[in-house]
Coordinates of C-alpha atoms in Angstrom, one line a residue:
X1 CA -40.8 9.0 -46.9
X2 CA -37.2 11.1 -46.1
X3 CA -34.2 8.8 -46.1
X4 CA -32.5 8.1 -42.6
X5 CA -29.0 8.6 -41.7
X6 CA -27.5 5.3 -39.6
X7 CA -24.7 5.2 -36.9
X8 CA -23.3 2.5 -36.7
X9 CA -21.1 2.0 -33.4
X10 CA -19.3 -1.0 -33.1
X11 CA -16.1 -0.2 -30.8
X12 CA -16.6 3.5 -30.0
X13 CA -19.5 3.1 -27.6
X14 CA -19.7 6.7 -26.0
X15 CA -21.6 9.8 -27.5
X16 CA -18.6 12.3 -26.7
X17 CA -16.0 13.2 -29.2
X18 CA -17.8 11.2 -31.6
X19 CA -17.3 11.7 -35.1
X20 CA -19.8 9.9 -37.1
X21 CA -22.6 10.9 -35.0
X22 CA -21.7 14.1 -35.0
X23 CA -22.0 14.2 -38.4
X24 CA -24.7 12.0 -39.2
X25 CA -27.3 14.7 -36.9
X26 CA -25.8 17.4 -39.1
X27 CA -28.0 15.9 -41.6
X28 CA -31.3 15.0 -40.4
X29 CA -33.1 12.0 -39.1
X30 CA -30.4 9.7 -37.1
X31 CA -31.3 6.1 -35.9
X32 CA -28.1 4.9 -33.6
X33 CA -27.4 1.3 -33.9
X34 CA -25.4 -1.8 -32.7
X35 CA -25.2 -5.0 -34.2
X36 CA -24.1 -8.3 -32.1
X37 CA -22.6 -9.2 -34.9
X38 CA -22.6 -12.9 -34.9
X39 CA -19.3 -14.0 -36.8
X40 CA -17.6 -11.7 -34.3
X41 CA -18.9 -13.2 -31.2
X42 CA -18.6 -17.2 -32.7
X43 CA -14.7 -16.4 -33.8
X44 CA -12.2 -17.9 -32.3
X45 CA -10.2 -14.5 -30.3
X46 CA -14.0 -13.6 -28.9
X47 CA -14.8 -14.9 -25.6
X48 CA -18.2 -14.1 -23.1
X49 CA -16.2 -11.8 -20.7
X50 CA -15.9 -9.8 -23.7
X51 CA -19.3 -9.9 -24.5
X52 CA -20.5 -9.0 -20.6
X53 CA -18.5 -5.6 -20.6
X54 CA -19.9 -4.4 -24.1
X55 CA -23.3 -5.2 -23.0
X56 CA -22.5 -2.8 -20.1
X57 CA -21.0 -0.3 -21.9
X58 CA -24.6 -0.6 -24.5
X59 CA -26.1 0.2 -21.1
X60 CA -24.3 3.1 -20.5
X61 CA -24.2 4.4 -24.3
X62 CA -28.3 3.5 -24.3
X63 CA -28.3 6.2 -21.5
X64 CA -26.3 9.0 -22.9
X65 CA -28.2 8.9 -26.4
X66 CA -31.5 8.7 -24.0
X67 CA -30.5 12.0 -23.0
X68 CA -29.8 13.4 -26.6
X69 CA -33.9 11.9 -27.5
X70 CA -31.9 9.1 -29.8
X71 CA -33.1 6.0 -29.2
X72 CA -30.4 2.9 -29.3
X73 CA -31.3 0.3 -31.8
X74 CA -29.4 -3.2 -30.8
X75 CA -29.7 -5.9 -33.4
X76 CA -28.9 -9.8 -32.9
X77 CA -28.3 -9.9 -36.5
X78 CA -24.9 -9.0 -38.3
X79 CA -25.2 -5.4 -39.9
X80 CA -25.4 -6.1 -43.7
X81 CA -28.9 -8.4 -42.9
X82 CA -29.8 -5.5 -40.2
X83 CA -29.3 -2.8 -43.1
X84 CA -31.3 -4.6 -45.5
X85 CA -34.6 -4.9 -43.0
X86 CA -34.1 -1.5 -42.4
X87 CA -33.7 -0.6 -46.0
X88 CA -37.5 -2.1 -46.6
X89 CA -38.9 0.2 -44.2
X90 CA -37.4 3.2 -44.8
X91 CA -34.4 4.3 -47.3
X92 CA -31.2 4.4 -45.9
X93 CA -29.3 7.7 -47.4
X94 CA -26.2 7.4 -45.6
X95 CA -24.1 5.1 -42.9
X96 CA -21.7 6.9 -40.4
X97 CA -19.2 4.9 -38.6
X98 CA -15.2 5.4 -37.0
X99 CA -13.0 3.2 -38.8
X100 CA -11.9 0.2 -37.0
X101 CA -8.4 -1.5 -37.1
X102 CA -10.0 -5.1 -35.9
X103 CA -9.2 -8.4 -36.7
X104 CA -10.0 -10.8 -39.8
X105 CA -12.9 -11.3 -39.6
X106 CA -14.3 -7.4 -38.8
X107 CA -11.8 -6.4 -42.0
X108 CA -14.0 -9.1 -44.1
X109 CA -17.7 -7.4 -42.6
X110 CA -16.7 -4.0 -43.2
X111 CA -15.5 -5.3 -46.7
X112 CA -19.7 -6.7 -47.1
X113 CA -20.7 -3.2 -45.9
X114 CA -18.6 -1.3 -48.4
X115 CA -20.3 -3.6 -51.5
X116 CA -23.9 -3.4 -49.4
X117 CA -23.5 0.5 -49.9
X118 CA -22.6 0.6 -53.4
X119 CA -25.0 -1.4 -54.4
X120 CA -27.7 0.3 -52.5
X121 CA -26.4 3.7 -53.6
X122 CA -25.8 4.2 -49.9
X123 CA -22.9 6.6 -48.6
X124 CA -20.8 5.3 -46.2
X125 CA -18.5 7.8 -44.0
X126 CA -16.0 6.5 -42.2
X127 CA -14.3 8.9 -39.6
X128 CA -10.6 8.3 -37.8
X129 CA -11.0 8.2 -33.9
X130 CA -7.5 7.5 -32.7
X131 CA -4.0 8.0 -34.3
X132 CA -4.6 5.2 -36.9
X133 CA -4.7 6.3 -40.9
X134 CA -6.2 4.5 -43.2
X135 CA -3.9 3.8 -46.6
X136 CA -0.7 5.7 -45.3
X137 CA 1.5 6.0 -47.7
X138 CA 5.1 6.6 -45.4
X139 CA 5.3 5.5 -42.0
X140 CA 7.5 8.7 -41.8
X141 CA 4.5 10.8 -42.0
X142 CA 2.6 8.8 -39.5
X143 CA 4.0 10.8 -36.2
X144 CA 3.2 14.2 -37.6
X145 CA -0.6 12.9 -38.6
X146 CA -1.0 11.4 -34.6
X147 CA 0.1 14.8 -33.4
X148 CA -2.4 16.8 -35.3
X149 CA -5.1 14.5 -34.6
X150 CA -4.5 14.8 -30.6
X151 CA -4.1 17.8 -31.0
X152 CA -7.3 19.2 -32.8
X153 CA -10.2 20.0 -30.5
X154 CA -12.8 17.6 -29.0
X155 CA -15.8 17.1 -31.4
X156 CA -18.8 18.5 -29.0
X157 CA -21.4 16.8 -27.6
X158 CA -24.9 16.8 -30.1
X159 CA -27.7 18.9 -29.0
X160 CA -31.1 17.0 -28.6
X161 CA -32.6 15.6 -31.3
X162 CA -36.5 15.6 -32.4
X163 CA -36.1 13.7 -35.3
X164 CA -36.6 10.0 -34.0
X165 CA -37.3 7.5 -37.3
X166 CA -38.9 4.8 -36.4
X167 CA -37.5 1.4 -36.8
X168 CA -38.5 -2.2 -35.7
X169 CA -35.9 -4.8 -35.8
X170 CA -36.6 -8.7 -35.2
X171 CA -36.0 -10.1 -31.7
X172 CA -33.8 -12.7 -31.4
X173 CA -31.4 -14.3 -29.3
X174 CA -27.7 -12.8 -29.1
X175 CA -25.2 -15.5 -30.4
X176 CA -23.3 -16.4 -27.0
X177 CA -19.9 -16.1 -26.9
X178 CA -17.0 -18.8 -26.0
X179 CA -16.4 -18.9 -22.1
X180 CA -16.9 -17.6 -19.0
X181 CA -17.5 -14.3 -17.7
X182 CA -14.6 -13.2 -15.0
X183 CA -16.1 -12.9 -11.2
X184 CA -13.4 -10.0 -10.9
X185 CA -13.1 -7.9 -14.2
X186 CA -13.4 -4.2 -14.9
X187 CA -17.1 -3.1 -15.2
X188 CA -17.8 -1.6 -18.3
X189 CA -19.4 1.9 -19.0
X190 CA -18.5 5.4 -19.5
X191 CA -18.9 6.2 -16.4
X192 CA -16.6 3.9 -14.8
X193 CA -14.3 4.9 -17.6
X194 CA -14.2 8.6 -16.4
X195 CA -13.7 7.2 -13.1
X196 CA -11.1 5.6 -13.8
X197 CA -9.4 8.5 -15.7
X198 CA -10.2 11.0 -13.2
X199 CA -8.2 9.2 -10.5
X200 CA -5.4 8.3 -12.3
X201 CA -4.7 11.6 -13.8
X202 CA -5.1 13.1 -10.2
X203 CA -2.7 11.0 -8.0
X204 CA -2.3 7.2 -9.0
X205 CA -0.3 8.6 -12.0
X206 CA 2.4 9.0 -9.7
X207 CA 3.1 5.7 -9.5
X208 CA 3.0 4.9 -12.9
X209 CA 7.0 4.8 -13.7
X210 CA 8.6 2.0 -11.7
X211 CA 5.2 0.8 -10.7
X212 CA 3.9 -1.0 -14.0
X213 CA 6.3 -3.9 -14.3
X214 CA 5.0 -5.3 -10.7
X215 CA 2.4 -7.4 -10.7
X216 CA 1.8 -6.0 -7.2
X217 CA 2.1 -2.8 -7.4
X218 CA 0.7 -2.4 -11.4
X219 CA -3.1 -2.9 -10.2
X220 CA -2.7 0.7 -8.9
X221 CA -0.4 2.1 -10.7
X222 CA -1.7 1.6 -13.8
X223 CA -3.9 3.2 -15.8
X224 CA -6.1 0.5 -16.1
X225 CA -7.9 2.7 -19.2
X226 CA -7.4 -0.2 -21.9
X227 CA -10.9 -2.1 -21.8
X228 CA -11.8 1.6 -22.1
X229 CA -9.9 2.7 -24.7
X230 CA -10.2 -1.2 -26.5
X231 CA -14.4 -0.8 -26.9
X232 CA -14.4 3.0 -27.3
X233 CA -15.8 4.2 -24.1
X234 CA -13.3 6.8 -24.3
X235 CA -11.5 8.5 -27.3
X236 CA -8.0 8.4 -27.2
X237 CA -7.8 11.9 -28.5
X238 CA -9.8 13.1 -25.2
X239 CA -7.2 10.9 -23.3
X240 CA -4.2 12.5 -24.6
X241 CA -5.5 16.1 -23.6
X242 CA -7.1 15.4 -20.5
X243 CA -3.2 13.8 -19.5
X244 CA -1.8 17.0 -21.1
X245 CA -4.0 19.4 -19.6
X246 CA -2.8 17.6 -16.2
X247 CA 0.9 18.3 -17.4
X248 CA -0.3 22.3 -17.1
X249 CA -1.9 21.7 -14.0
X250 CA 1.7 20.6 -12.0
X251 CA 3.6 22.9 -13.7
X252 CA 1.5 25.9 -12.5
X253 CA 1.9 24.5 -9.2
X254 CA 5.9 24.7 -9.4
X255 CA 6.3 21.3 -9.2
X256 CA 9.6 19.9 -10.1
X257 CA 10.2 18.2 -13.7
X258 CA 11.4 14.5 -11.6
X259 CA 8.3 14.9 -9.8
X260 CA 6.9 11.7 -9.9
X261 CA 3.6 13.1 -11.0
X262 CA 5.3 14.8 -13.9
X263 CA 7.3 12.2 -14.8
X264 CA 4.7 10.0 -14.5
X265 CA 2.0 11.8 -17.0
X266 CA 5.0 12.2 -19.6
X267 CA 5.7 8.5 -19.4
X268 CA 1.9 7.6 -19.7
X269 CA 1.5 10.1 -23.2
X270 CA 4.7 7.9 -25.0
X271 CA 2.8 4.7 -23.9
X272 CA -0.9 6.4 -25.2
X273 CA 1.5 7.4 -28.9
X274 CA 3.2 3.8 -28.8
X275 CA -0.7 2.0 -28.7
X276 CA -1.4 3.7 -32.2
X277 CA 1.9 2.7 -33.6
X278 CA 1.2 -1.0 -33.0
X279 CA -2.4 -0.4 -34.0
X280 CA -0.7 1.2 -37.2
X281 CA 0.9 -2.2 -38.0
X282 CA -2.6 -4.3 -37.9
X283 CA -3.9 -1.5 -39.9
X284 CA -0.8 -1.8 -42.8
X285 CA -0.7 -5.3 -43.1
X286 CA -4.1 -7.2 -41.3
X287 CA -2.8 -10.7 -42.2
X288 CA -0.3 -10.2 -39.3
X289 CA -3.2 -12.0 -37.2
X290 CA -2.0 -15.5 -39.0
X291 CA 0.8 -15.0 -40.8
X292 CA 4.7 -14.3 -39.6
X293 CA 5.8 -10.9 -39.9
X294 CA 9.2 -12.3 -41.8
X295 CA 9.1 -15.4 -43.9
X296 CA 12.5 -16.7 -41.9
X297 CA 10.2 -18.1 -38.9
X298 CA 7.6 -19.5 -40.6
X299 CA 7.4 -23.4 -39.9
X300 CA 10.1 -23.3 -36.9
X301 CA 8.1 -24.4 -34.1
X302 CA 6.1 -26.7 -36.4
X303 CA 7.9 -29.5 -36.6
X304 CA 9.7 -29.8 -33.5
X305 CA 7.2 -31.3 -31.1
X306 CA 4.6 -34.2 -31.5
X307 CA 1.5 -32.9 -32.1
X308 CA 0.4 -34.7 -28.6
X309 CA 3.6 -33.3 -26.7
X310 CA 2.8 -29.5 -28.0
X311 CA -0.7 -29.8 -26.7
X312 CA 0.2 -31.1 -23.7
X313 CA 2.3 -27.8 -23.3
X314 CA -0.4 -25.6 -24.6
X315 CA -3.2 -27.3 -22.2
X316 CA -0.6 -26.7 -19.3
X317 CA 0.7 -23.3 -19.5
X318 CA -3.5 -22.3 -20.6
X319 CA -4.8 -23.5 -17.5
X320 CA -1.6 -22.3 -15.6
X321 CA 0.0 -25.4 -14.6
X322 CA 3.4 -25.0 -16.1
X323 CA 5.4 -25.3 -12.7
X324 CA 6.3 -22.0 -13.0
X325 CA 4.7 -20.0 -10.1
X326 CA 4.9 -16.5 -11.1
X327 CA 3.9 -17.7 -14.8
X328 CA 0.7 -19.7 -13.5
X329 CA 0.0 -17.1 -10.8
X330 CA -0.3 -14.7 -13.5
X331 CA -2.7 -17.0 -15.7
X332 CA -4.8 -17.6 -12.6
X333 CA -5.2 -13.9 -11.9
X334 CA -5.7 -13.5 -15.9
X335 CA -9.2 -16.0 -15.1
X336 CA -10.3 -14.4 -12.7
X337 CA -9.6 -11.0 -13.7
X338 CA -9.2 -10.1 -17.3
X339 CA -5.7 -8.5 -16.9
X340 CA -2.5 -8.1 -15.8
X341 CA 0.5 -6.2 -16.4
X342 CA 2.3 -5.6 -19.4
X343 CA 5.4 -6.9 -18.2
X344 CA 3.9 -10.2 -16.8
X345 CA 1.9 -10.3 -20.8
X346 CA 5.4 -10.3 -22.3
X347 CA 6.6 -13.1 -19.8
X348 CA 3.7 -14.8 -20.6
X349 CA 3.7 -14.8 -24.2
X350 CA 8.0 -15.3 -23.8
X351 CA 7.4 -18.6 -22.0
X352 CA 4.9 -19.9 -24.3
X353 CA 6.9 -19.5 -27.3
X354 CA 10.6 -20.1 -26.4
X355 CA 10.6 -21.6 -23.3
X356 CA 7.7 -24.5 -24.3
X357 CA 8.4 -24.1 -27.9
X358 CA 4.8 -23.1 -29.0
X359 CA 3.2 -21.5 -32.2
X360 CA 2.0 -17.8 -31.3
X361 CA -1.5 -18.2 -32.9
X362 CA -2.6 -20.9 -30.6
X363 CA -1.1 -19.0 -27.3
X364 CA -2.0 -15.7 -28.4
X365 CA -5.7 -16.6 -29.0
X366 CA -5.7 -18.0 -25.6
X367 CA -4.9 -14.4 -24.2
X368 CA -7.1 -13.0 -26.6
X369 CA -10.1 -14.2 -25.2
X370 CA -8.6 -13.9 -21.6
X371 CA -7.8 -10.4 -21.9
X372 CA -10.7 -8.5 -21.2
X373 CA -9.0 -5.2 -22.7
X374 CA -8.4 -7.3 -26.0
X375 CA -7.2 -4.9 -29.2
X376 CA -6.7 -7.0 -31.9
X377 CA -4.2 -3.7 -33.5
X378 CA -1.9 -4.2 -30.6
X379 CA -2.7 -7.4 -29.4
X380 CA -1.0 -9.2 -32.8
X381 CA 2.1 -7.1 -33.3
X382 CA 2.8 -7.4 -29.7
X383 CA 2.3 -11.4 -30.0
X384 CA 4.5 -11.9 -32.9
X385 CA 7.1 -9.1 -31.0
X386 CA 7.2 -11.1 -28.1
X387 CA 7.1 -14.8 -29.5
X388 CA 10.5 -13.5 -32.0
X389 CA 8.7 -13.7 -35.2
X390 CA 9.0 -9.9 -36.3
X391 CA 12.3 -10.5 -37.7
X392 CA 13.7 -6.8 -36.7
X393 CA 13.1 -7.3 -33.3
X394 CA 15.5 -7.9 -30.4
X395 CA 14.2 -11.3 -28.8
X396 CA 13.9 -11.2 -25.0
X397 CA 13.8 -14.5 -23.4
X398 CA 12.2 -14.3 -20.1
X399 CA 13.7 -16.3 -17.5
X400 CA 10.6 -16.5 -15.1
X401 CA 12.3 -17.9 -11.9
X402 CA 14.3 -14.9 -12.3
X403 CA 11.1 -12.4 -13.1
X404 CA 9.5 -13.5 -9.9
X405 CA 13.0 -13.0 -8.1
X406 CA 12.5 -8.7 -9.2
X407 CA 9.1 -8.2 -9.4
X408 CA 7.8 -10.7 -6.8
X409 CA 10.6 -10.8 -4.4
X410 CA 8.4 -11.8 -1.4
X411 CA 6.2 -14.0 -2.9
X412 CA 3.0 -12.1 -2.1
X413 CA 1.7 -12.2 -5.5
X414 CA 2.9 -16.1 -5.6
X415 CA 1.1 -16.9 -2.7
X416 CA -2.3 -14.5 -3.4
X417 CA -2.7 -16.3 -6.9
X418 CA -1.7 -20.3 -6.0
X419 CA -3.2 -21.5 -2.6
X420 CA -1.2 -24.5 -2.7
X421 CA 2.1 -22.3 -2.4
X422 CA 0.8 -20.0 0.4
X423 CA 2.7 -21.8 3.2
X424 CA 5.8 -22.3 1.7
X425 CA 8.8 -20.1 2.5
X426 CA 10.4 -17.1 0.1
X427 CA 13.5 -19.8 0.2
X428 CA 11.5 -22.1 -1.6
X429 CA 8.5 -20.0 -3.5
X430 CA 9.9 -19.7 -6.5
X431 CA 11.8 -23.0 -7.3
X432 CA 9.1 -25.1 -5.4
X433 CA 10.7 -28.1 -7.4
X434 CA 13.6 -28.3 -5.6
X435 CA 12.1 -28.6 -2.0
X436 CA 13.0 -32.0 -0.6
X437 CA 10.2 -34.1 0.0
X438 CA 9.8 -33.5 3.9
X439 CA 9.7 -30.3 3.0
X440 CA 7.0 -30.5 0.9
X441 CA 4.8 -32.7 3.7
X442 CA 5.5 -30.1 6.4
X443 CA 4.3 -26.7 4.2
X444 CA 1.5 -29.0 2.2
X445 CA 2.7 -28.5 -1.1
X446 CA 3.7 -32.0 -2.5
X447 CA 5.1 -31.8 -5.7
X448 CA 2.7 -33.6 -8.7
X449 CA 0.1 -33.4 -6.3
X450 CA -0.7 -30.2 -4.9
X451 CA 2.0 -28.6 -7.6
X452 CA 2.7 -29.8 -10.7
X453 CA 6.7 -29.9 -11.5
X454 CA 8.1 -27.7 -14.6
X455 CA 7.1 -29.0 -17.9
X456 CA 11.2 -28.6 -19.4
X457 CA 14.2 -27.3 -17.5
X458 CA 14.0 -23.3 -17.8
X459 CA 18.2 -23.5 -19.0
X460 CA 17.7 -26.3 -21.5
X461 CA 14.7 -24.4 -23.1
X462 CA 16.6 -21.3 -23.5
X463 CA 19.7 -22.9 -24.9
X464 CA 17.5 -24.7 -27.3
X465 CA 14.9 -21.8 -28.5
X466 CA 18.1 -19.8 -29.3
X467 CA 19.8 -22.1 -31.3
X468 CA 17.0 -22.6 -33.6
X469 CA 15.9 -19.4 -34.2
X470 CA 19.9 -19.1 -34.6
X471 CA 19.4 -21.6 -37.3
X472 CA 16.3 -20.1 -39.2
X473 CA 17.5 -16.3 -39.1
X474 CA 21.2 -18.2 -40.5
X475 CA 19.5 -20.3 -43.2
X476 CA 16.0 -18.3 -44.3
X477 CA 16.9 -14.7 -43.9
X478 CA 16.6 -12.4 -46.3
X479 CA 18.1 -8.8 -45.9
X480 CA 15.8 -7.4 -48.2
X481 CA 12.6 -8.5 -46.6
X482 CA 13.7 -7.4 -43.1
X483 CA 14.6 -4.1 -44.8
X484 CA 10.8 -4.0 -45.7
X485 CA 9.5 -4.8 -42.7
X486 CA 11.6 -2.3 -41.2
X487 CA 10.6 0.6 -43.1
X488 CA 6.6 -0.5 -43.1
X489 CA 6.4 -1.2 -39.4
X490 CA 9.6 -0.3 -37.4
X491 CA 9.3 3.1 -35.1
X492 CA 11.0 6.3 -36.0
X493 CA 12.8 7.8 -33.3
X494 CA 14.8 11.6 -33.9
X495 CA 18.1 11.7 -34.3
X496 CA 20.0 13.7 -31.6
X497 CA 22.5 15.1 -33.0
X498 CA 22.0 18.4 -35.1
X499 CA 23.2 16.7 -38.7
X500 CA 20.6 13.7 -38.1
X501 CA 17.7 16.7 -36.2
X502 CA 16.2 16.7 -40.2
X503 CA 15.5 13.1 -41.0
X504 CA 13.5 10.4 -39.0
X505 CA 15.4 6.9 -38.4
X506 CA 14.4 3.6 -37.7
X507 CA 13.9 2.1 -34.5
X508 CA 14.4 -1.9 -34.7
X509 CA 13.8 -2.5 -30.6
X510 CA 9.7 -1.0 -30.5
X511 CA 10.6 -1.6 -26.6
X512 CA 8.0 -3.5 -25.3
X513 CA 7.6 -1.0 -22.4
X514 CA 6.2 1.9 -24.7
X515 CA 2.7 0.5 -25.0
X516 CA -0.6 0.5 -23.7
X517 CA -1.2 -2.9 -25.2
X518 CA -1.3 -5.5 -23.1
X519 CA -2.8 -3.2 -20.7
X520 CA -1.2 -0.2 -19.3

């Protein structure tokens, strides 16, 4: 009996510019599987809407590998028991997968593969699909290895294959995940990924710059790609040229370099470069999912609030009832939706952890599971970024009475997001607390009742989250440490000037506008 050749997808569900199955028909019988692994679905950053789109996007990849006469195998089992039934009915000579940057508990299966393998004397290849690398060595050298992987050309698509091993696989229920599915979320698929792609790159790209930090105008000007990007139904590398080979495109037609189409591709390829370098920080250091980037803020928020008083907080601000109407607006389009901006994630997350006081891990597994597009490479970094716990970070403090006065400054996404603030007037929208009482009969919107009034004063928060992070940086820091987390994880930006043109420096802001994370 010949030995088969597995691919194993896991978040790279698409058949173009795939590496490992590329590479696994080179060398015989392939058998294309997916595993609903059930420690990933049971862990505590999973949620069902998650769940719903990959089972689409299965749908979709079950098609395309129809098409190359490879059936899709989809097992309810996790993928070391799955390899092992296979194993006793045919040998297994190699495994083919991309390597993922996930979170703990992915990094601990594809630790059981690895021993699996060896002890089976099966290879396992594991292929690069984005601008992450494995065991880098300098972060210095990290830009020059994403260029050269965007650059090189799109792995083709397989020709049919006639070489179908067959397989059978226990049927059992799929482990359900925490949660609800979202009535309005992004439908997964490769088709609606290209979609999607096709009509940004053609004309909402124009609206990208100065259109992504509303949270009215960001549903369109967006790229909306990153539940696409997140599960693999696009390469990042096909992303990056198709947006380039739009660049050609305007400036064949003559179009002026502050044309907002060209200005808007340019400013969409630093965001697609920026979601690899926060990926690239999971990837260095995977504890960041648990444990504070710098030692100095470890234990600050622990010991300031009651235990009952902090979940008070959390329960509020999760179920968007903080008092704050463009922060619970944004949580109730997060329900129903999957996403929002990246602008109205950093508020989010800001609020949580300054403002209220809270531990990132708690909040940032809430918008884990919310956020359909989750990436646990950017989602962490960005978390601990945005909560101050990087240490080598500037800390931005959102003020969200003043957010809604920029981005929302007619209420409209106020009003669509919290029925009980749709009749009251733009005097009033924001600062609802401060409407006297007849007020609040004549527009229906009675406060504790219809509204709930903010859980601290926004001032006194701010005053108080500076002074003890004040206190910890003062007391706990250590120059040394943030000098390593500097050179490990901060960006490197070139120098300007002519002296400096030879030598990459470091970049302690990682603005939290040059990302695709929280879902550009």
């Amino acid at each position: 009996m010949s030995a088969i050749n597995i691919v194993w997808f896991k978040r790279d569900l698409r058949v173009n510019d795939h590496a490992a199955l590329s590479n696994a028909l080179k060398l015989g019988k392939v058998l294309a599987l997916y595993c609903w692994e059930p420690a990933m679905w049971q862990a505590t950053d999973a949620s069902l809407s998650h769940q719903a789109f990959v089972g689409e996007c299965l749908r979709s990849l079950r098609r395309s590998l129809d098409s190359l006469g490879i059936p899709l195998h989809i097992s309810s089992m996790g993928i070391v028991e799955t390899l092992t039934i296979i194993s006793h009915q045919q040998p297994i000579a190699t495994l083919h997968s991309h390597l993922e940057t996930g979170n703990l508990t992915s990094y601990g299966i594809d630790k059981e593969v690895a021993i699996w393998c060896k002890t089976q004397h099966s290879k396992w290849h594991e292929y690069a699909q984005n601008g992450v690398v494995r065991h880098l060595k300098n972060r210095d050298e990290w830009h020059p290895m994403w260029e050269s992987h965007m650059q090189t050309a799109l792995i083709a698509l397989p020709s049919r294959s006639t070489q179908q091993p067959m397989i059978n696989l226990p049927k059992s229920p799929v482990i359900r995940a925490f949660g609800n599915d979202k009535s309005q979320r992004q439908s997964g698929g490769r088709e609606n990924a290209l979609n999607m792609l096709n009509s940004f790159l053609e004309y909402r790209v124009s609206q990208y710059r100065g259109g992504i930090s509303s949270p009215n105008k960001a549903v369109e000007a967006s790229s909306r790609l990153s539940p696409y990007l997140a599960w693999g139904c696009l390469s990042l590398r096909e992303v990056v040229q198709a947006n380039r080979n739009q660049l050609i495109k305007t400036h064949e037609q003559g179009l002026s370099a502050k044309h907002p189409l060209i200005l808007g591709l340019r400013s969409f390829e630093s965001r697609l470069h920026w979601h690899c370098h926060f990926m690239q920080k999971l990837e260095c250091e995977p504890t960041l999912e648990i444990k504070h980037m710098h030692s100095a803020h470890a234990g600050m928020r622990d010991e300031q609030l009651s235990d009952i008083e902090s979940q008070r907080r959390l329960n509020a601000w999760c179920n968007g009832q903080t008092g704050w109407p463009l922060v619970d607006a944004c949580l109730a389009m997060l329900r129903q939706q999957g996403w929002i901006n990246f602008r109205m994630r950093a508020m989010l997350m800001s609020t949580a952890s300054y403002l209220l006081w809270l531990h990132w891990r708690e909040t940032g597994l809430h918008l884990a599971r919310e956020f359909v597009d989750y990436e646990p490479g950017i989602h962490w970094p960005q978390v601990q970024m945005q909560s101050g716990s990087t240490g080598i970070n500037t800390l931005r403090i959102y003020n969200p009475t003043k957010q809604a006065q920029d981005q929302d400054p007619r209420g409209q996404f106020v009003r669509k997001w919290i029925p009980a603030l749709r009749r009251v007037p733009d005097a009033w929208i924001f600062v609802p607390h401060l409407m006297p009482a007849n007020l609040q009969l004549q527009y229906s919107c009675v406060l504790e009742k219809d509204y709930p009034l903010p859980i601290v004063d926004i001032q006194q928060a701010m005053r108080f989250a500076k002074a003890q992070i004040s206190i910890a940086r003062k007391s706990n820091v250590d120059k040394k440490e943030t000098r390593t987390i500097l050179l490990k994880h901060g960006s490197r930006v070139r120098a300007r000037s002519k002296q400096a043109s030879k030598k990459r420096t470091v970049n302690n802001r990682d603005l939290p506008q040059q990302q695709l994370l929280f879902g550009d």
